[in-house]
CSV table of C-alpha atoms in Angstrom, one decimal:
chain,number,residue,atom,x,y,z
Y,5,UNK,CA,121.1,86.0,139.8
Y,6,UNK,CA,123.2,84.9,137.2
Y,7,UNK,CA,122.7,80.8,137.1
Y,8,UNK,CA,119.6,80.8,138.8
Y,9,UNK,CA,117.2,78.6,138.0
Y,10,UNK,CA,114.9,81.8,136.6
Y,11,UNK,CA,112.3,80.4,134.3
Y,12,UNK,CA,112.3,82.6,131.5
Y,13,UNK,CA,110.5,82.9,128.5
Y,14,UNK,CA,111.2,84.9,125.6
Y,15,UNK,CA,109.1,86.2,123.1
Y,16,UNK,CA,109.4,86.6,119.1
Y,17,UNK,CA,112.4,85.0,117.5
Y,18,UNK,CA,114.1,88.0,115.1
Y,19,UNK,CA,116.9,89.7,115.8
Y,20,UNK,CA,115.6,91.0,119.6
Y,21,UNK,CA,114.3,88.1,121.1
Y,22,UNK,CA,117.6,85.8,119.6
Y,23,UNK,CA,120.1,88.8,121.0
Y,24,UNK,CA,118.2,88.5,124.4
Y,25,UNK,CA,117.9,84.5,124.4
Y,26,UNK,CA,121.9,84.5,123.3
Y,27,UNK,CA,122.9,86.7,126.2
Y,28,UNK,CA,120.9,85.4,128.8
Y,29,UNK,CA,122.8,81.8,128.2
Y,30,UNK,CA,126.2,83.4,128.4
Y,31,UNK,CA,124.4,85.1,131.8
Y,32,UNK,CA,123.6,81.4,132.9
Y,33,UNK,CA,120.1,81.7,132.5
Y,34,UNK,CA,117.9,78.7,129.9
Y,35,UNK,CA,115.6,80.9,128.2
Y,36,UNK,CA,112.3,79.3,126.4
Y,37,UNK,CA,112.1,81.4,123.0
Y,38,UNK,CA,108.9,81.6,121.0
Y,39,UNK,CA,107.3,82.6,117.7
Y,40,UNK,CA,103.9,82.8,116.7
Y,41,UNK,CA,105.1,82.5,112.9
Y,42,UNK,CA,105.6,79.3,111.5
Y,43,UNK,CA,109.6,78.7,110.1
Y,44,UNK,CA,110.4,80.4,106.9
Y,45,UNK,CA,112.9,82.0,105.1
Y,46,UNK,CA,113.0,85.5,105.6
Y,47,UNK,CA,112.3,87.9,102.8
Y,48,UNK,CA,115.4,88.8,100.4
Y,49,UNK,CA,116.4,92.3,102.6
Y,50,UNK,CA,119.4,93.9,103.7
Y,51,UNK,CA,120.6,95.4,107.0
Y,52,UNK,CA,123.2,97.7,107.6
Y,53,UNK,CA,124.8,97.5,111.4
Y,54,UNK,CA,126.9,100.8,112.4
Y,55,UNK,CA,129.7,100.6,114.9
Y,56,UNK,CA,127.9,100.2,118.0
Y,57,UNK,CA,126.0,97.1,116.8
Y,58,UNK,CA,129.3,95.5,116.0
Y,59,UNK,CA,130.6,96.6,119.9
Y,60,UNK,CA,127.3,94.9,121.2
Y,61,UNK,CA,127.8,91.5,118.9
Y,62,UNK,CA,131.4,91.3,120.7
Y,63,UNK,CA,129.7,91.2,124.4
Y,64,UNK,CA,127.4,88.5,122.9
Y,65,UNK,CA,130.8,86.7,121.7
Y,66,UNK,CA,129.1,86.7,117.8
Y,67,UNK,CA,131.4,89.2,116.3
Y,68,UNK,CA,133.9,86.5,114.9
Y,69,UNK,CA,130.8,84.6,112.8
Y,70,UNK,CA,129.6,87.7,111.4
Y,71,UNK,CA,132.8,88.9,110.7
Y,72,UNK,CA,133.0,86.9,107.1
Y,73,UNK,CA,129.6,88.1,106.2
Y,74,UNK,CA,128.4,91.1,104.0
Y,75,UNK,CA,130.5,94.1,103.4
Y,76,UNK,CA,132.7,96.8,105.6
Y,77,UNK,CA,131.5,100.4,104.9
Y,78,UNK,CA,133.7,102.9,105.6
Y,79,UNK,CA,132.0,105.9,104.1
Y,80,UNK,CA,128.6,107.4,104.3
Y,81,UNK,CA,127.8,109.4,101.2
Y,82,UNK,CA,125.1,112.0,100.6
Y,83,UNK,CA,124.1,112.9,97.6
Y,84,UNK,CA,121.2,115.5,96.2
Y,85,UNK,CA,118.5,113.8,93.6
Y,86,UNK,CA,120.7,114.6,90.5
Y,87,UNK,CA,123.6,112.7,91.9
Y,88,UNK,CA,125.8,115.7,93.0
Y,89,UNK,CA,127.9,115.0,96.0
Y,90,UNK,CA,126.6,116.9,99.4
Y,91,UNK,CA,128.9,115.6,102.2
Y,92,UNK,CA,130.0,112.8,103.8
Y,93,UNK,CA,131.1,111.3,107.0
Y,94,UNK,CA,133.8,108.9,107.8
Y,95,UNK,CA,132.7,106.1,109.1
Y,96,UNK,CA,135.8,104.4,110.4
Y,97,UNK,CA,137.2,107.2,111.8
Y,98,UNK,CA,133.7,108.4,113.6
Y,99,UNK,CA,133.7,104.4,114.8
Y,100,UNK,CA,137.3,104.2,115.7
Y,101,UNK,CA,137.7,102.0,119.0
Y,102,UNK,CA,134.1,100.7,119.0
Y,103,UNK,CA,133.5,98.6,116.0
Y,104,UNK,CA,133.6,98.3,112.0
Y,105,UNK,CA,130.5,99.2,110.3
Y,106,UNK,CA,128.9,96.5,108.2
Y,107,UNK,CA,126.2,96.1,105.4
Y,108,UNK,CA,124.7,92.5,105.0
Y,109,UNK,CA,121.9,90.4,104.6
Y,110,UNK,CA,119.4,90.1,107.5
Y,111,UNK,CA,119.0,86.3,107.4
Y,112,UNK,CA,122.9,85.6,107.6
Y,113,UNK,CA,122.8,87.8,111.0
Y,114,UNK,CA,119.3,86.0,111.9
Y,115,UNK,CA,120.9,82.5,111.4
Y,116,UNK,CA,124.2,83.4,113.3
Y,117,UNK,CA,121.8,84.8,116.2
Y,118,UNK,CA,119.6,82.0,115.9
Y,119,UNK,CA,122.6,79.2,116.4
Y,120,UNK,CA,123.9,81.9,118.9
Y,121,UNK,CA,121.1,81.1,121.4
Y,122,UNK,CA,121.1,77.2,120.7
Y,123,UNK,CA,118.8,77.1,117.9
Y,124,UNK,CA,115.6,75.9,119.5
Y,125,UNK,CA,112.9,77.9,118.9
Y,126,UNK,CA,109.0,77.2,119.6
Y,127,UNK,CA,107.2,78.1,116.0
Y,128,UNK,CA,103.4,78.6,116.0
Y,129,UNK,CA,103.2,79.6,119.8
Y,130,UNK,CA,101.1,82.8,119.6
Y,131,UNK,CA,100.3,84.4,123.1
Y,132,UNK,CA,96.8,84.8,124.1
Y,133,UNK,CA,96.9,86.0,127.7
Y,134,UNK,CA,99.3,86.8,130.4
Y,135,UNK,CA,98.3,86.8,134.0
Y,136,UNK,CA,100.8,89.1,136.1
Y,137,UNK,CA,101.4,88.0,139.6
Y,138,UNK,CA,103.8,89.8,142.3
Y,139,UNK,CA,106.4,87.3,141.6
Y,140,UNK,CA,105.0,85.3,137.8
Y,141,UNK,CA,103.5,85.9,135.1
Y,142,UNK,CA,100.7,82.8,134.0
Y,143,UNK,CA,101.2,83.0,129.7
Y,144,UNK,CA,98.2,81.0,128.4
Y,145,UNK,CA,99.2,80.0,124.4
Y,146,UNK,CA,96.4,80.1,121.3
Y,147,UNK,CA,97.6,76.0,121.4
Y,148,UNK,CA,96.0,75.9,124.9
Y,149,UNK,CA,98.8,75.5,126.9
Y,150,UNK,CA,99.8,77.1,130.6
Y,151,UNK,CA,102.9,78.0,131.6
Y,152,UNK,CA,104.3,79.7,134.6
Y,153,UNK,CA,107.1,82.0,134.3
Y,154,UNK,CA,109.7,84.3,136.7
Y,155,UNK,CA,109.7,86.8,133.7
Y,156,UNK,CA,108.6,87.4,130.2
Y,157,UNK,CA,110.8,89.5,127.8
Y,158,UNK,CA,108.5,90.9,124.8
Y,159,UNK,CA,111.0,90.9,122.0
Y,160,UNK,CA,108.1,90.6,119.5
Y,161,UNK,CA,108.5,94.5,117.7
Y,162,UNK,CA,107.2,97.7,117.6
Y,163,UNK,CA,103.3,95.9,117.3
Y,164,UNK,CA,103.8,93.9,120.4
Y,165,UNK,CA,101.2,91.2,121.8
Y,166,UNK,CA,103.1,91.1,125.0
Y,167,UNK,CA,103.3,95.1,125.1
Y,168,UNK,CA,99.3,95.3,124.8
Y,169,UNK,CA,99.0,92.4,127.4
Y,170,UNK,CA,100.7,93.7,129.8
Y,171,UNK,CA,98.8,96.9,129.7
Y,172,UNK,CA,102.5,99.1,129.2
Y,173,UNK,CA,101.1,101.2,126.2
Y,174,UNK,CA,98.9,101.4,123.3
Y,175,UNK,CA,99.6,100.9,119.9
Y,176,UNK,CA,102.2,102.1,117.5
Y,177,UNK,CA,101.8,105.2,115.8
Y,178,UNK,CA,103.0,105.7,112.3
Y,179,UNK,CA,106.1,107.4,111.8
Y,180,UNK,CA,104.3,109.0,108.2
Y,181,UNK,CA,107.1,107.1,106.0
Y,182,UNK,CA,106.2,104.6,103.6
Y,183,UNK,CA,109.6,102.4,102.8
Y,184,UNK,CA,110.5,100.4,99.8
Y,185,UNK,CA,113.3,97.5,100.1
Y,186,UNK,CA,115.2,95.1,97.8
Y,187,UNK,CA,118.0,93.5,96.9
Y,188,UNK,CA,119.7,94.1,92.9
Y,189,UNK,CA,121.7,91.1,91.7
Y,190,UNK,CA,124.2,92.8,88.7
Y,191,UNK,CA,123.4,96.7,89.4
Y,192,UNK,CA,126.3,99.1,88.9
Y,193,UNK,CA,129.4,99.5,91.1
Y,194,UNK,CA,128.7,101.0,94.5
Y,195,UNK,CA,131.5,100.3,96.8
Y,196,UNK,CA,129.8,102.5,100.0
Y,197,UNK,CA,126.5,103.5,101.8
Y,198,UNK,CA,125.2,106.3,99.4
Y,199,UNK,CA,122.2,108.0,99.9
Y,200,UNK,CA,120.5,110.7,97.3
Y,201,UNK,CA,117.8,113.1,99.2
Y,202,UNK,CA,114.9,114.6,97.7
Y,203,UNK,CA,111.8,116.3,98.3
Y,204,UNK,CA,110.5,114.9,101.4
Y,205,UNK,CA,112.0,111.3,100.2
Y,206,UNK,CA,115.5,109.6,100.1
Y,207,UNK,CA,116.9,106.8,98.1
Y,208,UNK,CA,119.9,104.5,99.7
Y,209,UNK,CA,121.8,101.7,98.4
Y,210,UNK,CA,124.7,99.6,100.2
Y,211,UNK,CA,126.7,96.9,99.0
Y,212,UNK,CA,125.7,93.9,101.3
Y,213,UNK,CA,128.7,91.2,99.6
Y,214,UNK,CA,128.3,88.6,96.9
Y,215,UNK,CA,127.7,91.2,94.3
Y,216,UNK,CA,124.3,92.5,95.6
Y,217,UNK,CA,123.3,95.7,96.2
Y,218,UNK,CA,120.6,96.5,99.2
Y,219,UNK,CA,118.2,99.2,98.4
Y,220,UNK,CA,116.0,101.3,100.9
Y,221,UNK,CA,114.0,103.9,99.6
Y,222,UNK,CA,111.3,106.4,101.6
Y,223,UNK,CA,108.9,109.1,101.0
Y,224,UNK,CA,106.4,110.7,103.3
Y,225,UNK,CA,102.7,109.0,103.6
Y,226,UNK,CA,100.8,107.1,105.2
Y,227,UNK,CA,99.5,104.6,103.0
Y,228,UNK,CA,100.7,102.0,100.9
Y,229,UNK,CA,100.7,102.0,97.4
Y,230,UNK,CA,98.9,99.5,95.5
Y,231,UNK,CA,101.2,98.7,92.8
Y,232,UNK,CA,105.1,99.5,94.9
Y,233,UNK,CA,107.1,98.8,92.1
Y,234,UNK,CA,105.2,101.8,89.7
Y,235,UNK,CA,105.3,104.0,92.6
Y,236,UNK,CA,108.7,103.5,93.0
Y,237,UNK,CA,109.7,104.3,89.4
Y,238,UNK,CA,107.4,107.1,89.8
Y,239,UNK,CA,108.8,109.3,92.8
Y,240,UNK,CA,112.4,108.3,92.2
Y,241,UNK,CA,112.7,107.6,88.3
Y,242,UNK,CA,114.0,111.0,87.6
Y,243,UNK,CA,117.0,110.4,90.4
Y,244,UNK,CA,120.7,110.3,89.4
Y,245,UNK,CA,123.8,108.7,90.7
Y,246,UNK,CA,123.2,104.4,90.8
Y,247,UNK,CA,119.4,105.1,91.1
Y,248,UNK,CA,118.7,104.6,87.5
Y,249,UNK,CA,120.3,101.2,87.1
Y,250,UNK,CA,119.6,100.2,90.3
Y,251,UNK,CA,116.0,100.4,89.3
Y,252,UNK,CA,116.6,98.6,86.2
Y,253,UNK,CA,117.9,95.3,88.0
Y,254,UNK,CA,115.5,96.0,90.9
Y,255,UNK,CA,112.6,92.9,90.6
Y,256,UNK,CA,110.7,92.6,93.5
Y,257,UNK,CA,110.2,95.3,96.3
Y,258,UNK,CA,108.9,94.8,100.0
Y,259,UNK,CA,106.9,98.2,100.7
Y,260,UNK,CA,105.6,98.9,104.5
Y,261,UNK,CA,104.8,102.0,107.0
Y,262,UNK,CA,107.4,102.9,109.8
Y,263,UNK,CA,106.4,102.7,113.4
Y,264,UNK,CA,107.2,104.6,116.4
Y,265,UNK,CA,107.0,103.4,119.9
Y,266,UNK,CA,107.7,105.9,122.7
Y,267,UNK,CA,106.5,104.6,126.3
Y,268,UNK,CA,106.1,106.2,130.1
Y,269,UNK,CA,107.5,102.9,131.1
Y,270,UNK,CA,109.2,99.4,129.8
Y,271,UNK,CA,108.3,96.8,132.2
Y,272,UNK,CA,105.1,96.1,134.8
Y,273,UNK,CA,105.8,93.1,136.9
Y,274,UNK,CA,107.4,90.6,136.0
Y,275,UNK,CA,106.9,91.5,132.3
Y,276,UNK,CA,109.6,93.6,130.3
Y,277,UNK,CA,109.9,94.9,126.6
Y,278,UNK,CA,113.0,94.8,124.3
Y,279,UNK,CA,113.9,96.4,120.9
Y,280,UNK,CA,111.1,97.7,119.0
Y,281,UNK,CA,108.8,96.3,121.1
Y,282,UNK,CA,109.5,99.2,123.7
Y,283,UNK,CA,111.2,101.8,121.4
Y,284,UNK,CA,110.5,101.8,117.8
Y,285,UNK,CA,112.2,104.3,115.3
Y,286,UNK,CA,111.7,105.1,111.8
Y,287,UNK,CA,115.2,103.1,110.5
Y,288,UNK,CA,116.5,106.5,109.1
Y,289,UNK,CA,119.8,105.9,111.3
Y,290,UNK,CA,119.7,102.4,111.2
Y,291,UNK,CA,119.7,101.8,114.5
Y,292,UNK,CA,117.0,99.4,115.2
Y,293,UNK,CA,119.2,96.3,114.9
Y,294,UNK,CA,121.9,97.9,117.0
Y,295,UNK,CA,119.2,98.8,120.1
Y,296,UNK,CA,118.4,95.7,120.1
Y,297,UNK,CA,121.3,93.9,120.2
Y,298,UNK,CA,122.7,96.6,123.1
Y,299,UNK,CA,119.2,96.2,125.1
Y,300,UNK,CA,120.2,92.4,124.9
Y,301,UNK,CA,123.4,93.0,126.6
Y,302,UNK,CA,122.6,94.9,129.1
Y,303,UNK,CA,119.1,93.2,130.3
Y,304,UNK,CA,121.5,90.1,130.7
Y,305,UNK,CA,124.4,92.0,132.6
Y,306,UNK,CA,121.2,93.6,134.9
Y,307,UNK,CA,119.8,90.1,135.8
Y,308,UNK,CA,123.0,88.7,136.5
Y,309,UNK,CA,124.4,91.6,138.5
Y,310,UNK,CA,120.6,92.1,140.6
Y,311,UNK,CA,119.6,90.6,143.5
Y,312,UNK,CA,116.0,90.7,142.5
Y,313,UNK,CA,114.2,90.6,139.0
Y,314,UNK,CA,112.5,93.9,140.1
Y,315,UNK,CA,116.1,95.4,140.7
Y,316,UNK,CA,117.3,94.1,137.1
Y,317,UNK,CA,114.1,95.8,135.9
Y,318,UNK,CA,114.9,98.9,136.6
Y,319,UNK,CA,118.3,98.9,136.2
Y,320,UNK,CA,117.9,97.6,132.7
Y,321,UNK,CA,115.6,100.5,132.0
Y,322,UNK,CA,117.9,103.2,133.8
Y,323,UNK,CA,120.6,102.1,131.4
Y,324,UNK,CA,118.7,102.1,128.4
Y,325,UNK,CA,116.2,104.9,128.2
Y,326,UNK,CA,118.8,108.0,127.4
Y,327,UNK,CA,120.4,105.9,124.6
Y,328,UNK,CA,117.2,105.0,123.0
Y,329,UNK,CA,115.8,108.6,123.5
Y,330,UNK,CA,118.8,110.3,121.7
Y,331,UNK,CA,118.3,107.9,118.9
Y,332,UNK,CA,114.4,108.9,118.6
Y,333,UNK,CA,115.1,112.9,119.0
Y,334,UNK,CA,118.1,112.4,116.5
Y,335,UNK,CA,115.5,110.4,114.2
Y,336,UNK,CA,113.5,113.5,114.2
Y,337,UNK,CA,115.9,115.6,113.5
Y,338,UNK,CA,116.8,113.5,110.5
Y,339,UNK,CA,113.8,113.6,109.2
Y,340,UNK,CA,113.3,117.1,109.5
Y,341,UNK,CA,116.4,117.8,107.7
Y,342,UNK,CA,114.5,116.1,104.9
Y,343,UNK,CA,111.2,118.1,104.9
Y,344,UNK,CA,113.4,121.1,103.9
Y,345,UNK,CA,113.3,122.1,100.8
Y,346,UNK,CA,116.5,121.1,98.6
Y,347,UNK,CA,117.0,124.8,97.5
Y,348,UNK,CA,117.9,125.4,101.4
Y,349,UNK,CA,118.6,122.4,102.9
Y,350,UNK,CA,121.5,121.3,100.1
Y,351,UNK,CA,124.1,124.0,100.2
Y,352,UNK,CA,124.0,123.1,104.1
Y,353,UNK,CA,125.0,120.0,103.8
Y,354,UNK,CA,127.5,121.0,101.2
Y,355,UNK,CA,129.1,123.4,103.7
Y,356,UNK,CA,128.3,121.3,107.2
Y,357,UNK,CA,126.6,118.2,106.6
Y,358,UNK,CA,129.2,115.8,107.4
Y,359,UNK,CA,129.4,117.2,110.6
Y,360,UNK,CA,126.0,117.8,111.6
Y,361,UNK,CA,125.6,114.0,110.1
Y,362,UNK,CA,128.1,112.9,112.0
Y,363,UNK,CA,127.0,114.2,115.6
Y,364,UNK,CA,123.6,112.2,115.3
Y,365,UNK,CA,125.9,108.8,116.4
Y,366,UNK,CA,128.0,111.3,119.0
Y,367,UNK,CA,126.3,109.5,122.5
Y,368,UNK,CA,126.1,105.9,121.0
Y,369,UNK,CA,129.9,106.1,120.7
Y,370,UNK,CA,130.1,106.2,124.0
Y,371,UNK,CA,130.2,102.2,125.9
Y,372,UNK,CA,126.9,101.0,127.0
């Protein structure tokens, strides 16, 4: 179907919805995108993209931008609270052939995705009601505007409108992590991803370029604390390593609950779900950027290669699902390694943790 005249519309503009709009232009396809926020700058946060994120920017042609931007990581590094050095994995070899690893700040990759798929983007458009058809989907807009679409791409994350819509699944559950981020101007020297694990809670910091550090810090719970900042000084002000001074410089601090999404099935009709929207994690392998940007891919290669959008559908969805399950159930896993406590769990990971660390990526080494 690729060049068809397939009326399209995309939905939320972050780094989803832009990866899908991108690759269905390079498909031949003229996407509408919208947004039911109104243009602003993004919050001051970092990103960190592992090797398979940087394979999927190449088959949306974007690797060269990003290329300048933020920093090359080459090492993982685990640490326990005090600082003490657990293991490690090698990131460029573990990555070799597929892609460099790269730490940077979201809104450079959000405006390099955003000029990527042509920059026009309809702000303010929030989605009110879809009306599934065997062969369109009627999107009614809070504005009061009708449109008539061959398909609808929910790209709008793991609490989707168009998920609950389209009747493909409830709501999110929480993941039970509450998550602090920020980005230090002037903290000490930190040349790689390093992470220091605790008691049910882990502290990371990466260098993102430009002499700023990104921060990302989680403990188990449910709720958000009223005053982030104290509770951050609170459960990891006796941490060693960088975590002291990064603390120090830290002045502002985005706190939020962790999602997960975990679905019988992706698409109903003519309506399909992308990224979080259809898949949501807790970010503890940072892989929610690099789904993403892969589900982009290959929903674009399916709808070109198809004969019908029901065929692309399911293709798409065949592709994707054992990919985005190994991520989940290596999530877990993840996370469960933290739950045990430091007096066992730590002189594991001093003996085998770089290789048990290392097998979480094993399958998403592996081309799309």
């Amino acid at each position: 179907m690729g060049g068809s005249p397939l009326r399209i519309l995309v939905v939320g503009a972050g780094i989803a919805g832009l990866a899908v709009a991108r690759a269905l232009r390079r498909a031949g396809f003229r996407p509408d995108v919208t947004e039911k926020r109104t243009p602003t700058e993004l919050p001051d946060s970092g990103l960190y993209l592992p090797g398979n994120a940087a394979r999927a920017l190449r088959g949306l042609d974007l690797d060269l931008p990003v290329r300048p931007l933020g920093q090359v990581i080459h090492r993982q590094r685990f640490l326990d609270a005090a600082g003490g050095e657990l293991c490690e994995v090698d990131l460029t070899g573990l990555w070799a052939g597929v892609g460099e690893c790269r730490a940077l700040p979201r809104s450079d990759l959000h405006r390099v995705l955003l000029t990527g798929a042509g920059g026009a983007v309809r702000h303010g458009a929030e989605v009110r009601t879809l009306d599934l058809t065997a062969d369109a989907v009627t999107v009614a807009f809070a504005d009061g505007t009708v449109t008539e679409y061959d398909l609808v791409i929910g790209a709008d994350g793991p609490r989707s409108t168009v998920r609950a819509l389209a009747a493909l699944g409830g709501p999110a559950r929480p993941a039970g992590q509450i998550v602090y981020r920020g980005v230090v101007r002037g903290g000490p020297p930190v040349a790689e991803w390093t992470a220091l694990l605790g008691q049910r809670a882990g502290f990371v910091v990466m260098p993102i370029g430009g002499g700023r550090l990104y921060c990302y810090a989680d403990e188990a719970g449910t709720a958000p604390p009223v005053d982030p900042m104290a509770r951050l000084r609170e459960v990891f002000g006796a941490y060693g390593g960088p975590v002291p001074r990064v603390l120090d410089a830290l002045d502002q601090v985005h706190v939020g609950l962790t999602d997960e999404v975990e679905l019988g099935r992706w698409s109903r009709g003519r309506v399909v779900l992308v990224g979080d929207a259809a898949h949501a994690t807790a970010p503890t392998l940072a892989q929610g950027a690099a789904m993403a940007l892969e589900d982009a891919v290959v929903l674009a290669e399916s709808l070109r290669a198809a004969g019908s959008v029901e065929a692309a559908l399911m293709a798409y969805e065949s592709r994707r699902r054992p990919r985005t399950k190994w991520v989940r159930d290596r999530t877990r896993d993840r996370d469960r390694t933290r739950d045990v406590p430091p007096a066992l769990r730590d002189p594991l990971l001093r003996g085998r943790g770089g290789r048990i660390f290392q097998e979480h990526y094993r399958l998403l080494v592996d081309p799309l």
